[in-house]
Coordinates of N, CA and C in Angstrom, one line a residue:
X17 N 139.9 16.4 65.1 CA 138.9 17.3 64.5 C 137.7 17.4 65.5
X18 N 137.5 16.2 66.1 CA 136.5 16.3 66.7 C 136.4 17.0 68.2
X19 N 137.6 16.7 68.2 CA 138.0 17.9 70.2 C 138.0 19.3 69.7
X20 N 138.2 19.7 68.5 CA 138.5 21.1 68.1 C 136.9 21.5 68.0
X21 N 136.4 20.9 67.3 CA 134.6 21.4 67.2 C 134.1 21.7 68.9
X22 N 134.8 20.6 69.7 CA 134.0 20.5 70.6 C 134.6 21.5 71.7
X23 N 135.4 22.3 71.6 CA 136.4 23.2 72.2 C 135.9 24.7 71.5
X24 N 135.2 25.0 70.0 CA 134.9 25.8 69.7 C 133.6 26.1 70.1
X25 N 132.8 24.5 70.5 CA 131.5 25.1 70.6 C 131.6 25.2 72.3
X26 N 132.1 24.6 73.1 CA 132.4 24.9 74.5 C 132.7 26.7 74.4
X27 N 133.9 26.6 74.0 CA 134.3 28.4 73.8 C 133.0 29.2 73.6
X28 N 132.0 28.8 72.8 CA 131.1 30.2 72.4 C 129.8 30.2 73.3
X29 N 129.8 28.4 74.3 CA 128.7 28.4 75.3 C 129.3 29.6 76.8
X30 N 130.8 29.4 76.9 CA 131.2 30.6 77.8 C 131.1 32.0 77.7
X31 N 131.3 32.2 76.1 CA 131.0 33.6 75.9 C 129.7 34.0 76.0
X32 N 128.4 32.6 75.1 CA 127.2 33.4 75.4 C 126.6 33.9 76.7
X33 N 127.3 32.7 77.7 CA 126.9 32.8 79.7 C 125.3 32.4 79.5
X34 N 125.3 33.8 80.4 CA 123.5 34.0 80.6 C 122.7 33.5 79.5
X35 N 122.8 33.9 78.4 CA 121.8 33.7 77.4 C 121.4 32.5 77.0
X36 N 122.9 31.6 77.3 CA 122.2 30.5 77.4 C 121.9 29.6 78.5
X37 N 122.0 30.2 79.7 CA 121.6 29.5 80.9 C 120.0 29.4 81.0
X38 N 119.0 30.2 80.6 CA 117.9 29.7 80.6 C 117.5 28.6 79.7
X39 N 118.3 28.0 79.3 CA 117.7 27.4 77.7 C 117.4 25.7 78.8
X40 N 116.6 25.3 78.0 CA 115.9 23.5 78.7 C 117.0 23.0 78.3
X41 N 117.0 21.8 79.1 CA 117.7 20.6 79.4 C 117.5 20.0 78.0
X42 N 118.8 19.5 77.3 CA 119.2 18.9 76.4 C 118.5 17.7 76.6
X43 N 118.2 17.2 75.1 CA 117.3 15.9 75.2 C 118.5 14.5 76.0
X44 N 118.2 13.7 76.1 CA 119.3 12.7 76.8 C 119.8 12.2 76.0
X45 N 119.1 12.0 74.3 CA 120.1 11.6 73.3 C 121.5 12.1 72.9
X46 N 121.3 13.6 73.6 CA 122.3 14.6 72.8 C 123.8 14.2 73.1
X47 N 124.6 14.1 72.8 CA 126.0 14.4 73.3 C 126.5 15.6 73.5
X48 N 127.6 16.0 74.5 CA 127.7 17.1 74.8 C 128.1 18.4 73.7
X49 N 128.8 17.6 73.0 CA 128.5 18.7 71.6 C 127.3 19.1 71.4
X50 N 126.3 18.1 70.7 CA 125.0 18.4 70.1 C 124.3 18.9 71.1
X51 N 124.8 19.0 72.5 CA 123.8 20.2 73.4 C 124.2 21.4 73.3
X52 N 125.6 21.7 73.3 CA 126.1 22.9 72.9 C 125.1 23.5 71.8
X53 N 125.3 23.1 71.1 CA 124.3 23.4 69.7 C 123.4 23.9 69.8
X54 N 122.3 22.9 70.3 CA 121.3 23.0 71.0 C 120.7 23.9 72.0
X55 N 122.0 24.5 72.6 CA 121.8 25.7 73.5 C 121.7 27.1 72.5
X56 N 122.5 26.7 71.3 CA 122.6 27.8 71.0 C 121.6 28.0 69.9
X57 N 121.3 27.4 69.6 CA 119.8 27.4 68.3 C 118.7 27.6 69.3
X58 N 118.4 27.0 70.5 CA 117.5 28.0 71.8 C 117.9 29.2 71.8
X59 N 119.0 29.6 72.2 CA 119.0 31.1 72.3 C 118.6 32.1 71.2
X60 N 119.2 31.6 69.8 CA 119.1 31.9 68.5 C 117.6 32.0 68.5
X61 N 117.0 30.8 68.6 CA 114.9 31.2 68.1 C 114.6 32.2 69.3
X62 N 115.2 32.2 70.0 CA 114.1 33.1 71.2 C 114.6 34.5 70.9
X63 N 115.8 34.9 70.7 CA 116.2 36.1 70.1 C 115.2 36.5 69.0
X64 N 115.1 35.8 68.5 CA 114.2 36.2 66.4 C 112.9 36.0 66.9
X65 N 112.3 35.5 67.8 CA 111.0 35.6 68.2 C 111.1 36.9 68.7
X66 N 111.8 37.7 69.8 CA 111.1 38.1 70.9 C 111.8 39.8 69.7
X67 N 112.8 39.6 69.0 CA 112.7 40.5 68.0 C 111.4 40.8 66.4
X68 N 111.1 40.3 66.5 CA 109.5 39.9 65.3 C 110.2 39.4 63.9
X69 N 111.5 38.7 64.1 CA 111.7 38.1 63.0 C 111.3 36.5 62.5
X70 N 111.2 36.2 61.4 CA 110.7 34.9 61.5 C 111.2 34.0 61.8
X71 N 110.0 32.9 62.0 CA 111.0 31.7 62.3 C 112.2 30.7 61.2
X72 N 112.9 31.2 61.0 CA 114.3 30.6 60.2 C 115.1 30.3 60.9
X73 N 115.8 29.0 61.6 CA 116.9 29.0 61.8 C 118.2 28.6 61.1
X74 N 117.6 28.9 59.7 CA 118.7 28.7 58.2 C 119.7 29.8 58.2
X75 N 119.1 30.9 59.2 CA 119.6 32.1 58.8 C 121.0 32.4 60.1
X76 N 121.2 31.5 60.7 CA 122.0 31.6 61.4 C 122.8 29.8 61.5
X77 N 123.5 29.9 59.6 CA 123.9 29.0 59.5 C 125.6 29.3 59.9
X78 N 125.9 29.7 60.0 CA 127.5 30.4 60.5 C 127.5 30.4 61.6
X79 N 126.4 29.6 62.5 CA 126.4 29.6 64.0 C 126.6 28.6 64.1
X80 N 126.7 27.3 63.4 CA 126.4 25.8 63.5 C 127.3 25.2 62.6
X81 N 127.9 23.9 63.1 CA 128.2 22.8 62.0 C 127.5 22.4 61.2
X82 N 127.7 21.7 60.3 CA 126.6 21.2 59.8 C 126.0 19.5 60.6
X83 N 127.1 19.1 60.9 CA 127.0 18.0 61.5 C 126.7 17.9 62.8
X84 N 126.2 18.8 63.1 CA 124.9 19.4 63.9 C 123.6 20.3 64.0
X85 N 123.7 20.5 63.0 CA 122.1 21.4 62.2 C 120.8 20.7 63.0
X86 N 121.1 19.4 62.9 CA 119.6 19.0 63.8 C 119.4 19.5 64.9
X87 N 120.9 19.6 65.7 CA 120.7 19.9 67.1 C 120.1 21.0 67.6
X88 N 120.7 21.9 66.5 CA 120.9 23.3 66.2 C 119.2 23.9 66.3
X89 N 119.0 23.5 64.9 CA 117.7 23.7 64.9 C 116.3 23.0 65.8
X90 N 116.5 22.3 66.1 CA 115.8 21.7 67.5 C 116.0 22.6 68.4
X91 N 116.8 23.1 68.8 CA 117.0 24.3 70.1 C 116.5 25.4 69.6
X92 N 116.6 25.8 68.1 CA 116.1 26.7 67.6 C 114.2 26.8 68.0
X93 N 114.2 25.9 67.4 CA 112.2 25.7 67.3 C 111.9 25.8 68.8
X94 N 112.6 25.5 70.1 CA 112.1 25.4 71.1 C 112.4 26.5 71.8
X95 N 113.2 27.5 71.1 CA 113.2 28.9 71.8 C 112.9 29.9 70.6
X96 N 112.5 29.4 70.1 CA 111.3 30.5 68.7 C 109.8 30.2 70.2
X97 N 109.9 29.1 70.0 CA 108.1 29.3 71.2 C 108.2 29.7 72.3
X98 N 109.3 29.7 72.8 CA 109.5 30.1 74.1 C 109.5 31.3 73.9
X99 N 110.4 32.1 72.9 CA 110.0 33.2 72.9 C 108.9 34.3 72.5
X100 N 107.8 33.6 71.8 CA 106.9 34.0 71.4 C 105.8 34.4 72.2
X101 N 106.3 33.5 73.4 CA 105.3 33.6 75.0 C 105.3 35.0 75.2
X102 N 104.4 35.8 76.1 CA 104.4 36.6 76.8 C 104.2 36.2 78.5

C-alpha cells in the first residue's frame, strides 16, 4: 500500500513538472512522500493566491491523502504567501 501511494504521488509530481519546480525545499523531516505532498499543496496555495481565492487548502482535499494533510497543507500555506507577493 505504501509503494502504491508513493508511485501515485511520484506520478502526479511528473505530470505537474514546472509547477512544481519552483516550490522550496522540503523541510528535512519530510520523507519523500510527504514532499511530494508538500510540493503539491505549494503549488495548490500559490494558484488560489495568485487567482484571489481564499486561503483553504481543505478545498483541495482530493489532491491529498489524508495521511498526509499536514504535509499537504504546509506546502499549501507556504505557497498561499508566496503567492500573494507581487
Amino acid at each position: 500500500m505504501k509503494s502504491r501511494v508513493f508511485a501515485l504521488a511520484l506520478a502526479s509530481l511528473f505530470v505537474a513538472g514546472s509547477a512544481l519546480a519552483d516550490a522550496p525545499a522540503c523541510p528535512a523531516s519530510m520523507d519523500k512522500t510527504a514532499c511530494v505532498y508538500f510540493k503539491e499543496g505549494y503549488a495548490a496555495g500559490k494558484d488560489d493566491a495568485k487567482s484571489g481565492a481564499k486561503n483553504a487548502y481543505q478545498r483541495h482535499e482530493d489532491s491529498y491523502d489524508s495521511r498526509f494533510e499536514s504535509a499537504f497543507s504546509k506546502g499549501y500555506e507556504e505557497g498561499f504567501k508566496d503567492g500573494q507577493k507581487k
